[in-house]
Amino acid sequence: MSITNESELIGMQKVSEAIAFTLKEMCGFAKPGMTTKEVDDFGAAVLKSFGARSAPALTYGFPGCACISVDNEFCHGIPSEQRVLKEGDLINIDVSAELNGFWADNGNSFVIGKDLNKHATLVNASKEILHKAINNIKGGVKISDIGLLMETEAKRRGFKVIKNLGGHGVGKSLHEEPDELMNYRNRFDNRRFRKNTVVAIETFISTSSNIAVELKDGWTMVGNKGGYMAQHEHTIIITDGQPIILTEMNEIFN
């Protein structure tokens, strides 16, 4: 969506605050020995306290509030009473919601407890790449140039990018134009970021795979060549200068 008046800005700020706070609280809540369903139920209660509703549940009938993916699960993981978190697990929590007709999206990958399995390098790379990408986005910048930046930064660190997942416009619904804000340069994509538009920018940084494939549950995605993936995501408003990070409260850069 494009922000055209103050009421739209306030609406986007409120839904972004709701999901950012929910994500931060869920990340702090998740501990070894908990199930991903417990973490999701906790997050659902926080989101409800804002009057917000789960976007994936509303839009796609997702069987949970947030997508929670663990270890070899790349994204869209279903919260489960059977999946128990362990010390050293790589976890991704992706929270998106609707509030008063406005929609926003954010996500965070992090390690549960101690980094027993040496995932920190991947997690930090994903954060750093998202931070650099956001700092280079402004009105008029080619979308494919940001994709090139993300892929170049990933390769420089010894990682790959997932080529069939990308960021997207957001605001009046969960997924809007511009869609397919990819982590690589699509030489056929001549689109440019436009001032005052709202987009969800996200990384998909991988150790081994470059394609995400869906499991039989119809939701969870894993890598075509295995390995692990880190994702970090902010909802931003594009300006003539530095973007406004609407979901800054999630503190994923801290």
PDB file of C-alpha atoms in Angstrom:
ATOM      1  CA  MET A   1       0.000   0.000   0.000  1.00  0.00           C
ATOM      2  CA  SER A   2       0.937   3.668  -0.282  1.00  0.00           C
ATOM      3  CA  ILE A   3       0.676   5.893   2.770  1.00  0.00           C
ATOM      4  CA  THR A   4      -1.464   8.837   1.645  1.00  0.00           C
ATOM      5  CA  ASN A   5      -2.678  10.340   4.946  1.00  0.00           C
ATOM      6  CA  GLU A   6      -2.060  10.388   8.686  1.00  0.00           C
ATOM      7  CA  SER A   7      -4.782   7.862   9.524  1.00  0.00           C
ATOM      8  CA  GLU A   8      -3.130   5.273   7.272  1.00  0.00           C
ATOM      9  CA  LEU A   9       0.232   5.959   8.905  1.00  0.00           C
ATOM     10  CA  ILE A  10      -1.280   5.545  12.375  1.00  0.00           C
ATOM     11  CA  GLY A  11      -3.029   2.335  11.310  1.00  0.00           C
ATOM     12  CA  MET A  12       0.226   0.863  10.026  1.00  0.00           C
ATOM     13  CA  GLN A  13       2.085   1.971  13.150  1.00  0.00           C
ATOM     14  CA  LYS A  14      -0.458   0.270  15.428  1.00  0.00           C
ATOM     15  CA  VAL A  15      -0.514  -3.100  13.646  1.00  0.00           C
ATOM     16  CA  SER A  16       3.275  -3.033  13.331  1.00  0.00           C
ATOM     17  CA  GLU A  17       3.625  -2.324  17.047  1.00  0.00           C
ATOM     18  CA  ALA A  18       1.341  -5.279  17.808  1.00  0.00           C
ATOM     19  CA  ILE A  19       3.313  -7.795  15.751  1.00  0.00           C
ATOM     20  CA  ALA A  20       6.721  -6.422  16.745  1.00  0.00           C
ATOM     21  CA  PHE A  21       5.910  -6.614  20.457  1.00  0.00           C
ATOM     22  CA  THR A  22       4.393 -10.094  20.017  1.00  0.00           C
ATOM     23  CA  LEU A  23       7.478 -11.355  18.185  1.00  0.00           C
ATOM     24  CA  LYS A  24       9.827  -9.918  20.808  1.00  0.00           C
ATOM     25  CA  GLU A  25       7.807 -11.487  23.635  1.00  0.00           C
ATOM     26  CA  MET A  26       7.655 -14.890  21.904  1.00  0.00           C
ATOM     27  CA  CYS A  27      11.409 -14.896  21.324  1.00  0.00           C
ATOM     28  CA  GLY A  28      11.993 -14.139  24.994  1.00  0.00           C
ATOM     29  CA  PHE A  29       9.467 -16.770  26.080  1.00  0.00           C
ATOM     30  CA  ALA A  30      10.772 -19.717  24.030  1.00  0.00           C
ATOM     31  CA  LYS A  31      12.968 -22.028  26.128  1.00  0.00           C
ATOM     32  CA  PRO A  32      14.297 -25.599  25.980  1.00  0.00           C
ATOM     33  CA  GLY A  33      11.623 -28.114  26.988  1.00  0.00           C
ATOM     34  CA  MET A  34       8.711 -26.083  25.622  1.00  0.00           C
ATOM     35  CA  THR A  35       6.642 -27.208  22.671  1.00  0.00           C
ATOM     36  CA  THR A  36       6.228 -24.927  19.685  1.00  0.00           C
ATOM     37  CA  LYS A  37       2.469 -25.032  20.399  1.00  0.00           C
ATOM     38  CA  GLU A  38       3.109 -23.534  23.857  1.00  0.00           C
ATOM     39  CA  VAL A  39       5.139 -20.732  22.269  1.00  0.00           C
ATOM     40  CA  ASP A  40       2.395 -20.142  19.703  1.00  0.00           C
ATOM     41  CA  ASP A  41      -0.379 -20.078  22.301  1.00  0.00           C
ATOM     42  CA  PHE A  42       1.612 -17.526  24.288  1.00  0.00           C
ATOM     43  CA  GLY A  43       2.048 -15.369  21.190  1.00  0.00           C
ATOM     44  CA  ALA A  44      -1.627 -15.680  20.268  1.00  0.00           C
ATOM     45  CA  ALA A  45      -2.601 -14.289  23.682  1.00  0.00           C
ATOM     46  CA  VAL A  46      -0.218 -11.331  23.285  1.00  0.00           C
ATOM     47  CA  LEU A  47      -1.534 -10.590  19.799  1.00  0.00           C
ATOM     48  CA  LYS A  48      -5.132 -10.822  21.040  1.00  0.00           C
ATOM     49  CA  SER A  49      -4.369  -8.276  23.778  1.00  0.00           C
ATOM     50  CA  PHE A  50      -3.825  -5.722  20.991  1.00  0.00           C
ATOM     51  CA  GLY A  51      -7.067  -6.733  19.272  1.00  0.00           C
ATOM     52  CA  ALA A  52      -5.028  -8.062  16.332  1.00  0.00           C
ATOM     53  CA  ARG A  53      -5.721 -11.240  14.375  1.00  0.00           C
ATOM     54  CA  SER A  54      -3.255 -13.752  12.927  1.00  0.00           C
ATOM     55  CA  ALA A  55      -2.682 -12.957   9.247  1.00  0.00           C
ATOM     56  CA  PRO A  56      -1.788 -16.488   8.045  1.00  0.00           C
ATOM     57  CA  ALA A  57      -4.828 -17.923   9.832  1.00  0.00           C
ATOM     58  CA  LEU A  58      -7.107 -15.256   8.353  1.00  0.00           C
ATOM     59  CA  THR A  59      -5.657 -15.313   4.850  1.00  0.00           C
ATOM     60  CA  TYR A  60      -4.739 -18.939   4.280  1.00  0.00           C
ATOM     61  CA  GLY A  61      -6.391 -20.924   7.075  1.00  0.00           C
ATOM     62  CA  PHE A  62      -2.984 -21.637   8.638  1.00  0.00           C
ATOM     63  CA  PRO A  63      -3.331 -24.032  11.623  1.00  0.00           C
ATOM     64  CA  GLY A  64      -1.704 -21.751  14.180  1.00  0.00           C
ATOM     65  CA  CYS A  65      -1.141 -18.110  15.061  1.00  0.00           C
ATOM     66  CA  ALA A  66       2.500 -17.703  13.998  1.00  0.00           C
ATOM     67  CA  CYS A  67       4.734 -19.763  11.745  1.00  0.00           C
ATOM     68  CA  ILE A  68       7.325 -21.503  13.944  1.00  0.00           C
ATOM     69  CA  SER A  69      10.067 -23.446  12.163  1.00  0.00           C
ATOM     70  CA  VAL A  70      12.818 -25.424  13.895  1.00  0.00           C
ATOM     71  CA  ASP A  71      16.228 -26.627  12.646  1.00  0.00           C
ATOM     72  CA  ASN A  72      15.863 -28.147   9.149  1.00  0.00           C
ATOM     73  CA  GLU A  73      12.442 -26.499   8.739  1.00  0.00           C
ATOM     74  CA  PHE A  74      13.029 -23.317   6.739  1.00  0.00           C
ATOM     75  CA  CYS A  75       9.664 -21.563   7.080  1.00  0.00           C
ATOM     76  CA  HIS A  76       5.872 -21.926   7.523  1.00  0.00           C
ATOM     77  CA  GLY A  77       6.336 -24.510  10.293  1.00  0.00           C
ATOM     78  CA  ILE A  78       3.112 -25.518  12.051  1.00  0.00           C
ATOM     79  CA  PRO A  79       3.115 -25.074  15.863  1.00  0.00           C
ATOM     80  CA  SER A  80       2.913 -28.556  17.378  1.00  0.00           C
ATOM     81  CA  GLU A  81       2.497 -30.231  20.751  1.00  0.00           C
ATOM     82  CA  GLN A  82       4.947 -32.881  19.515  1.00  0.00           C
ATOM     83  CA  ARG A  83       7.820 -30.521  18.640  1.00  0.00           C
ATOM     84  CA  VAL A  84       9.812 -29.914  21.824  1.00  0.00           C
ATOM     85  CA  LEU A  85      12.504 -27.239  21.746  1.00  0.00           C
ATOM     86  CA  LYS A  86      16.034 -28.283  22.680  1.00  0.00           C
ATOM     87  CA  GLU A  87      19.104 -26.343  23.768  1.00  0.00           C
ATOM     88  CA  GLY A  88      20.924 -25.164  20.644  1.00  0.00           C
ATOM     89  CA  ASP A  89      17.952 -25.440  18.247  1.00  0.00           C
ATOM     90  CA  LEU A  90      17.732 -22.921  15.422  1.00  0.00           C
ATOM     91  CA  ILE A  91      14.211 -21.500  15.508  1.00  0.00           C
ATOM     92  CA  ASN A  92      12.363 -19.056  13.287  1.00  0.00           C
ATOM     93  CA  ILE A  93       9.246 -17.235  14.454  1.00  0.00           C
ATOM     94  CA  ASP A  94       7.285 -15.281  11.840  1.00  0.00           C
ATOM     95  CA  VAL A  95       4.448 -13.103  13.150  1.00  0.00           C
ATOM     96  CA  SER A  96       2.023 -11.259  10.875  1.00  0.00           C
ATOM     97  CA  ALA A  97      -1.372  -9.839  11.732  1.00  0.00           C
ATOM     98  CA  GLU A  98      -4.343  -7.663  10.836  1.00  0.00           C
ATOM     99  CA  LEU A  99      -5.595  -4.813  13.023  1.00  0.00           C
ATOM    100  CA  ASN A 100      -8.407  -2.440  12.005  1.00  0.00           C
ATOM    101  CA  GLY A 101      -7.920  -3.236   8.322  1.00  0.00           C
ATOM    102  CA  PHE A 102      -4.131  -2.841   8.324  1.00  0.00           C
ATOM    103  CA  TRP A 103      -1.610  -5.659   7.965  1.00  0.00           C
ATOM    104  CA  ALA A 104       2.085  -6.043   8.848  1.00  0.00           C
ATOM    105  CA  ASP A 105       4.705  -8.795   8.933  1.00  0.00           C
ATOM    106  CA  ASN A 106       7.962  -9.533  10.781  1.00  0.00           C
ATOM    107  CA  GLY A 107      10.209 -12.494  11.584  1.00  0.00           C
ATOM    108  CA  ASN A 108      13.277 -13.562  13.547  1.00  0.00           C
ATOM    109  CA  SER A 109      15.636 -16.533  13.533  1.00  0.00           C
ATOM    110  CA  PHE A 110      17.636 -17.193  16.683  1.00  0.00           C
ATOM    111  CA  VAL A 111      19.194 -19.971  18.746  1.00  0.00           C
ATOM    112  CA  ILE A 112      17.383 -21.511  21.722  1.00  0.00           C
ATOM    113  CA  GLY A 113      19.694 -21.234  24.725  1.00  0.00           C
ATOM    114  CA  LYS A 114      23.377 -21.933  24.097  1.00  0.00           C
ATOM    115  CA  ASP A 115      24.698 -22.073  20.535  1.00  0.00           C
ATOM    116  CA  LEU A 116      25.669 -25.757  20.753  1.00  0.00           C
ATOM    117  CA  ASN A 117      25.393 -26.332  17.000  1.00  0.00           C
ATOM    118  CA  LYS A 118      27.212 -23.195  15.811  1.00  0.00           C
ATOM    119  CA  HIS A 119      24.226 -21.503  14.144  1.00  0.00           C
ATOM    120  CA  ALA A 120      25.202 -17.999  15.295  1.00  0.00           C
ATOM    121  CA  THR A 121      27.277 -17.254  12.182  1.00  0.00           C
ATOM    122  CA  LEU A 122      24.280 -17.927   9.923  1.00  0.00           C
ATOM    123  CA  VAL A 123      21.889 -15.972  12.164  1.00  0.00           C
ATOM    124  CA  ASN A 124      24.205 -12.969  12.361  1.00  0.00           C
ATOM    125  CA  ALA A 125      24.798 -13.016   8.601  1.00  0.00           C
ATOM    126  CA  SER A 126      21.043 -12.880   7.977  1.00  0.00           C
ATOM    127  CA  LYS A 127      20.609  -9.957  10.387  1.00  0.00           C
ATOM    128  CA  GLU A 128      23.527  -8.037   8.903  1.00  0.00           C
ATOM    129  CA  ILE A 129      22.278  -8.570   5.345  1.00  0.00           C
ATOM    130  CA  LEU A 130      18.774  -7.356   6.206  1.00  0.00           C
ATOM    131  CA  HIS A 131      20.211  -4.323   7.975  1.00  0.00           C
ATOM    132  CA  LYS A 132      22.385  -3.425   4.981  1.00  0.00           C
ATOM    133  CA  ALA A 133      19.534  -4.007   2.528  1.00  0.00           C
ATOM    134  CA  ILE A 134      17.147  -1.748   4.451  1.00  0.00           C
ATOM    135  CA  ASN A 135      19.798   0.979   4.680  1.00  0.00           C
ATOM    136  CA  ASN A 136      20.093   0.955   0.883  1.00  0.00           C
ATOM    137  CA  ILE A 137      16.370   1.101   0.091  1.00  0.00           C
ATOM    138  CA  LYS A 138      14.774   4.404  -0.886  1.00  0.00           C
ATOM    139  CA  GLY A 139      12.421   5.680  -3.545  1.00  0.00           C
ATOM    140  CA  GLY A 140      13.806   5.101  -7.047  1.00  0.00           C
ATOM    141  CA  VAL A 141      16.198   2.281  -6.148  1.00  0.00           C
ATOM    142  CA  LYS A 142      15.850  -0.774  -8.394  1.00  0.00           C
ATOM    143  CA  ILE A 143      14.326  -3.756  -6.587  1.00  0.00           C
ATOM    144  CA  SER A 144      16.747  -6.114  -8.357  1.00  0.00           C
ATOM    145  CA  ASP A 145      19.735  -4.087  -7.086  1.00  0.00           C
ATOM    146  CA  ILE A 146      18.718  -4.830  -3.493  1.00  0.00           C
ATOM    147  CA  GLY A 147      18.414  -8.506  -4.464  1.00  0.00           C
ATOM    148  CA  LEU A 148      21.941  -8.382  -5.860  1.00  0.00           C
ATOM    149  CA  LEU A 149      23.205  -6.774  -2.660  1.00  0.00           C
ATOM    150  CA  MET A 150      21.633  -9.515  -0.538  1.00  0.00           C
ATOM    151  CA  GLU A 151      23.007 -12.353  -2.650  1.00  0.00           C
ATOM    152  CA  THR A 152      26.464 -10.766  -2.863  1.00  0.00           C
ATOM    153  CA  GLU A 153      26.599 -10.310   0.907  1.00  0.00           C
ATOM    154  CA  ALA A 154      25.465 -13.905   1.470  1.00  0.00           C
ATOM    155  CA  LYS A 155      28.084 -15.321  -0.897  1.00  0.00           C
ATOM    156  CA  ARG A 156      30.795 -13.183   0.695  1.00  0.00           C
ATOM    157  CA  ARG A 157      30.007 -14.874   3.999  1.00  0.00           C
ATOM    158  CA  GLY A 158      29.953 -18.375   2.481  1.00  0.00           C
ATOM    159  CA  PHE A 159      26.152 -18.734   2.354  1.00  0.00           C
ATOM    160  CA  LYS A 160      23.458 -19.117  -0.300  1.00  0.00           C
ATOM    161  CA  VAL A 161      20.068 -17.443  -0.771  1.00  0.00           C
ATOM    162  CA  ILE A 162      16.727 -19.162  -1.303  1.00  0.00           C
ATOM    163  CA  LYS A 163      15.527 -18.232  -4.777  1.00  0.00           C
ATOM    164  CA  ASN A 164      11.831 -19.066  -4.508  1.00  0.00           C
ATOM    165  CA  LEU A 165      11.048 -17.036  -1.383  1.00  0.00           C
ATOM    166  CA  GLY A 166      10.966 -13.249  -1.152  1.00  0.00           C
ATOM    167  CA  GLY A 167       9.656 -10.170   0.549  1.00  0.00           C
ATOM    168  CA  HIS A 168       6.467  -8.409  -0.520  1.00  0.00           C
ATOM    169  CA  GLY A 169       4.272  -5.375  -0.325  1.00  0.00           C
ATOM    170  CA  VAL A 170       1.967  -5.251   2.710  1.00  0.00           C
ATOM    171  CA  GLY A 171      -0.599  -2.930   4.265  1.00  0.00           C
ATOM    172  CA  LYS A 172      -4.178  -3.471   3.101  1.00  0.00           C
ATOM    173  CA  SER A 173      -3.601  -7.248   2.932  1.00  0.00           C
ATOM    174  CA  LEU A 174      -0.801  -9.640   3.852  1.00  0.00           C
ATOM    175  CA  HIS A 175       0.702  -9.914   0.372  1.00  0.00           C
ATOM    176  CA  GLU A 176       0.482  -7.036  -2.081  1.00  0.00           C
ATOM    177  CA  GLU A 177       2.427  -5.459  -4.912  1.00  0.00           C
ATOM    178  CA  PRO A 178       5.330  -5.206  -5.225  1.00  0.00           C
ATOM    179  CA  ASP A 179       5.624  -8.971  -4.823  1.00  0.00           C
ATOM    180  CA  GLU A 180       8.728 -11.139  -5.236  1.00  0.00           C
ATOM    181  CA  LEU A 181      11.254  -8.892  -3.505  1.00  0.00           C
ATOM    182  CA  MET A 182      13.901 -11.540  -3.988  1.00  0.00           C
ATOM    183  CA  ASN A 183      17.282 -12.153  -2.331  1.00  0.00           C
ATOM    184  CA  TYR A 184      19.034 -12.225  -5.716  1.00  0.00           C
ATOM    185  CA  ARG A 185      19.198 -10.116  -8.866  1.00  0.00           C
ATOM    186  CA  ASN A 186      16.480 -10.871 -11.371  1.00  0.00           C
ATOM    187  CA  ARG A 187      17.873  -9.207 -14.512  1.00  0.00           C
ATOM    188  CA  PHE A 188      14.387  -9.075 -16.044  1.00  0.00           C
ATOM    189  CA  ASP A 189      12.958  -7.096 -13.103  1.00  0.00           C
ATOM    190  CA  ASN A 190      13.060  -3.366 -13.890  1.00  0.00           C
ATOM    191  CA  ARG A 191      10.765  -2.281 -11.056  1.00  0.00           C
ATOM    192  CA  ARG A 192      11.856   0.368  -8.576  1.00  0.00           C
ATOM    193  CA  PHE A 193      10.905   1.015  -4.971  1.00  0.00           C
ATOM    194  CA  ARG A 194       8.389   3.859  -4.673  1.00  0.00           C
ATOM    195  CA  LYS A 195       8.326   6.513  -1.977  1.00  0.00           C
ATOM    196  CA  ASN A 196       5.593   6.162   0.692  1.00  0.00           C
ATOM    197  CA  THR A 197       4.926   2.488  -0.091  1.00  0.00           C
ATOM    198  CA  VAL A 198       4.966  -0.189   2.607  1.00  0.00           C
ATOM    199  CA  VAL A 199       6.941  -3.398   2.095  1.00  0.00           C
ATOM    200  CA  ALA A 200       8.033  -6.380   4.163  1.00  0.00           C
ATOM    201  CA  ILE A 201      11.739  -6.915   3.486  1.00  0.00           C
ATOM    202  CA  GLU A 202      13.074 -10.322   4.471  1.00  0.00           C
ATOM    203  CA  THR A 203      16.198 -12.415   4.159  1.00  0.00           C
ATOM    204  CA  PHE A 204      16.357 -16.119   3.307  1.00  0.00           C
ATOM    205  CA  ILE A 205      19.992 -17.065   3.962  1.00  0.00           C
ATOM    206  CA  SER A 206      20.951 -20.737   3.692  1.00  0.00           C
ATOM    207  CA  THR A 207      23.901 -23.005   4.414  1.00  0.00           C
ATOM    208  CA  SER A 208      23.290 -25.530   1.618  1.00  0.00           C
ATOM    209  CA  SER A 209      20.055 -25.086  -0.331  1.00  0.00           C
ATOM    210  CA  ASN A 210      18.866 -22.534  -2.877  1.00  0.00           C
ATOM    211  CA  ILE A 211      15.255 -23.732  -3.227  1.00  0.00           C
ATOM    212  CA  ALA A 212      12.627 -24.304  -0.522  1.00  0.00           C
ATOM    213  CA  VAL A 213      10.299 -27.275  -1.016  1.00  0.00           C
ATOM    214  CA  GLU A 214       7.005 -27.998   0.710  1.00  0.00           C
ATOM    215  CA  LEU A 215       6.509 -31.040   2.918  1.00  0.00           C
ATOM    216  CA  LYS A 216       3.456 -33.308   2.825  1.00  0.00           C
ATOM    217  CA  ASP A 217       1.743 -31.289   5.580  1.00  0.00           C
ATOM    218  CA  GLY A 218       1.078 -28.637   2.928  1.00  0.00           C
ATOM    219  CA  TRP A 219       2.803 -25.851   4.889  1.00  0.00           C
ATOM    220  CA  THR A 220       6.295 -26.530   6.194  1.00  0.00           C
ATOM    221  CA  MET A 221       9.163 -25.840   3.805  1.00  0.00           C
ATOM    222  CA  VAL A 222      12.664 -27.355   3.889  1.00  0.00           C
ATOM    223  CA  GLY A 223      15.729 -26.999   1.689  1.00  0.00           C
ATOM    224  CA  ASN A 224      16.138 -28.894  -1.574  1.00  0.00           C
ATOM    225  CA  LYS A 225      19.681 -29.774  -0.484  1.00  0.00           C
ATOM    226  CA  GLY A 226      19.098 -29.796   3.259  1.00  0.00           C
ATOM    227  CA  GLY A 227      20.989 -27.596   5.685  1.00  0.00           C
ATOM    228  CA  TYR A 228      19.674 -24.644   7.654  1.00  0.00           C
ATOM    229  CA  MET A 229      18.176 -21.263   6.871  1.00  0.00           C
ATOM    230  CA  ALA A 230      17.884 -17.981   8.778  1.00  0.00           C
ATOM    231  CA  GLN A 231      15.167 -15.403   8.084  1.00  0.00           C
ATOM    232  CA  HIS A 232      14.809 -11.881   9.430  1.00  0.00           C
ATOM    233  CA  GLU A 233      12.050  -9.488   8.430  1.00  0.00           C
ATOM    234  CA  HIS A 234      10.918  -5.924   9.002  1.00  0.00           C
ATOM    235  CA  THR A 235       7.930  -3.976   7.691  1.00  0.00           C
ATOM    236  CA  ILE A 236       9.144  -0.598   6.425  1.00  0.00           C
ATOM    237  CA  ILE A 237       7.884   2.586   4.779  1.00  0.00           C
ATOM    238  CA  ILE A 238      10.037   3.707   1.869  1.00  0.00           C
ATOM    239  CA  THR A 239      11.097   7.371   1.850  1.00  0.00           C
ATOM    240  CA  ASP A 240      13.523   9.603  -0.072  1.00  0.00           C
ATOM    241  CA  GLY A 241      16.140   8.730   2.553  1.00  0.00           C
ATOM    242  CA  GLN A 242      16.353   6.102   5.277  1.00  0.00           C
ATOM    243  CA  PRO A 243      13.223   3.919   5.451  1.00  0.00           C
ATOM    244  CA  ILE A 244      10.941   4.070   8.481  1.00  0.00           C
ATOM    245  CA  ILE A 245      11.162   0.682  10.206  1.00  0.00           C
ATOM    246  CA  LEU A 246       7.623   0.177  11.519  1.00  0.00           C
ATOM    247  CA  THR A 247       8.491  -3.067  13.345  1.00  0.00           C
ATOM    248  CA  GLU A 248      11.639  -1.718  15.021  1.00  0.00           C
ATOM    249  CA  MET A 249      10.210  -2.629  18.446  1.00  0.00           C
ATOM    250  CA  ASN A 250      10.910  -6.338  17.763  1.00  0.00           C
ATOM    251  CA  GLU A 251      14.617  -5.577  18.417  1.00  0.00           C
ATOM    252  CA  ILE A 252      15.826  -8.252  15.990  1.00  0.00           C
ATOM    253  CA  PHE A 253      18.923  -6.150  15.229  1.00  0.00           C
ATOM    254  CA  ASN A 254      19.928  -6.039  18.902  1.00  0.00           C
TER     255      ASN A 254
END
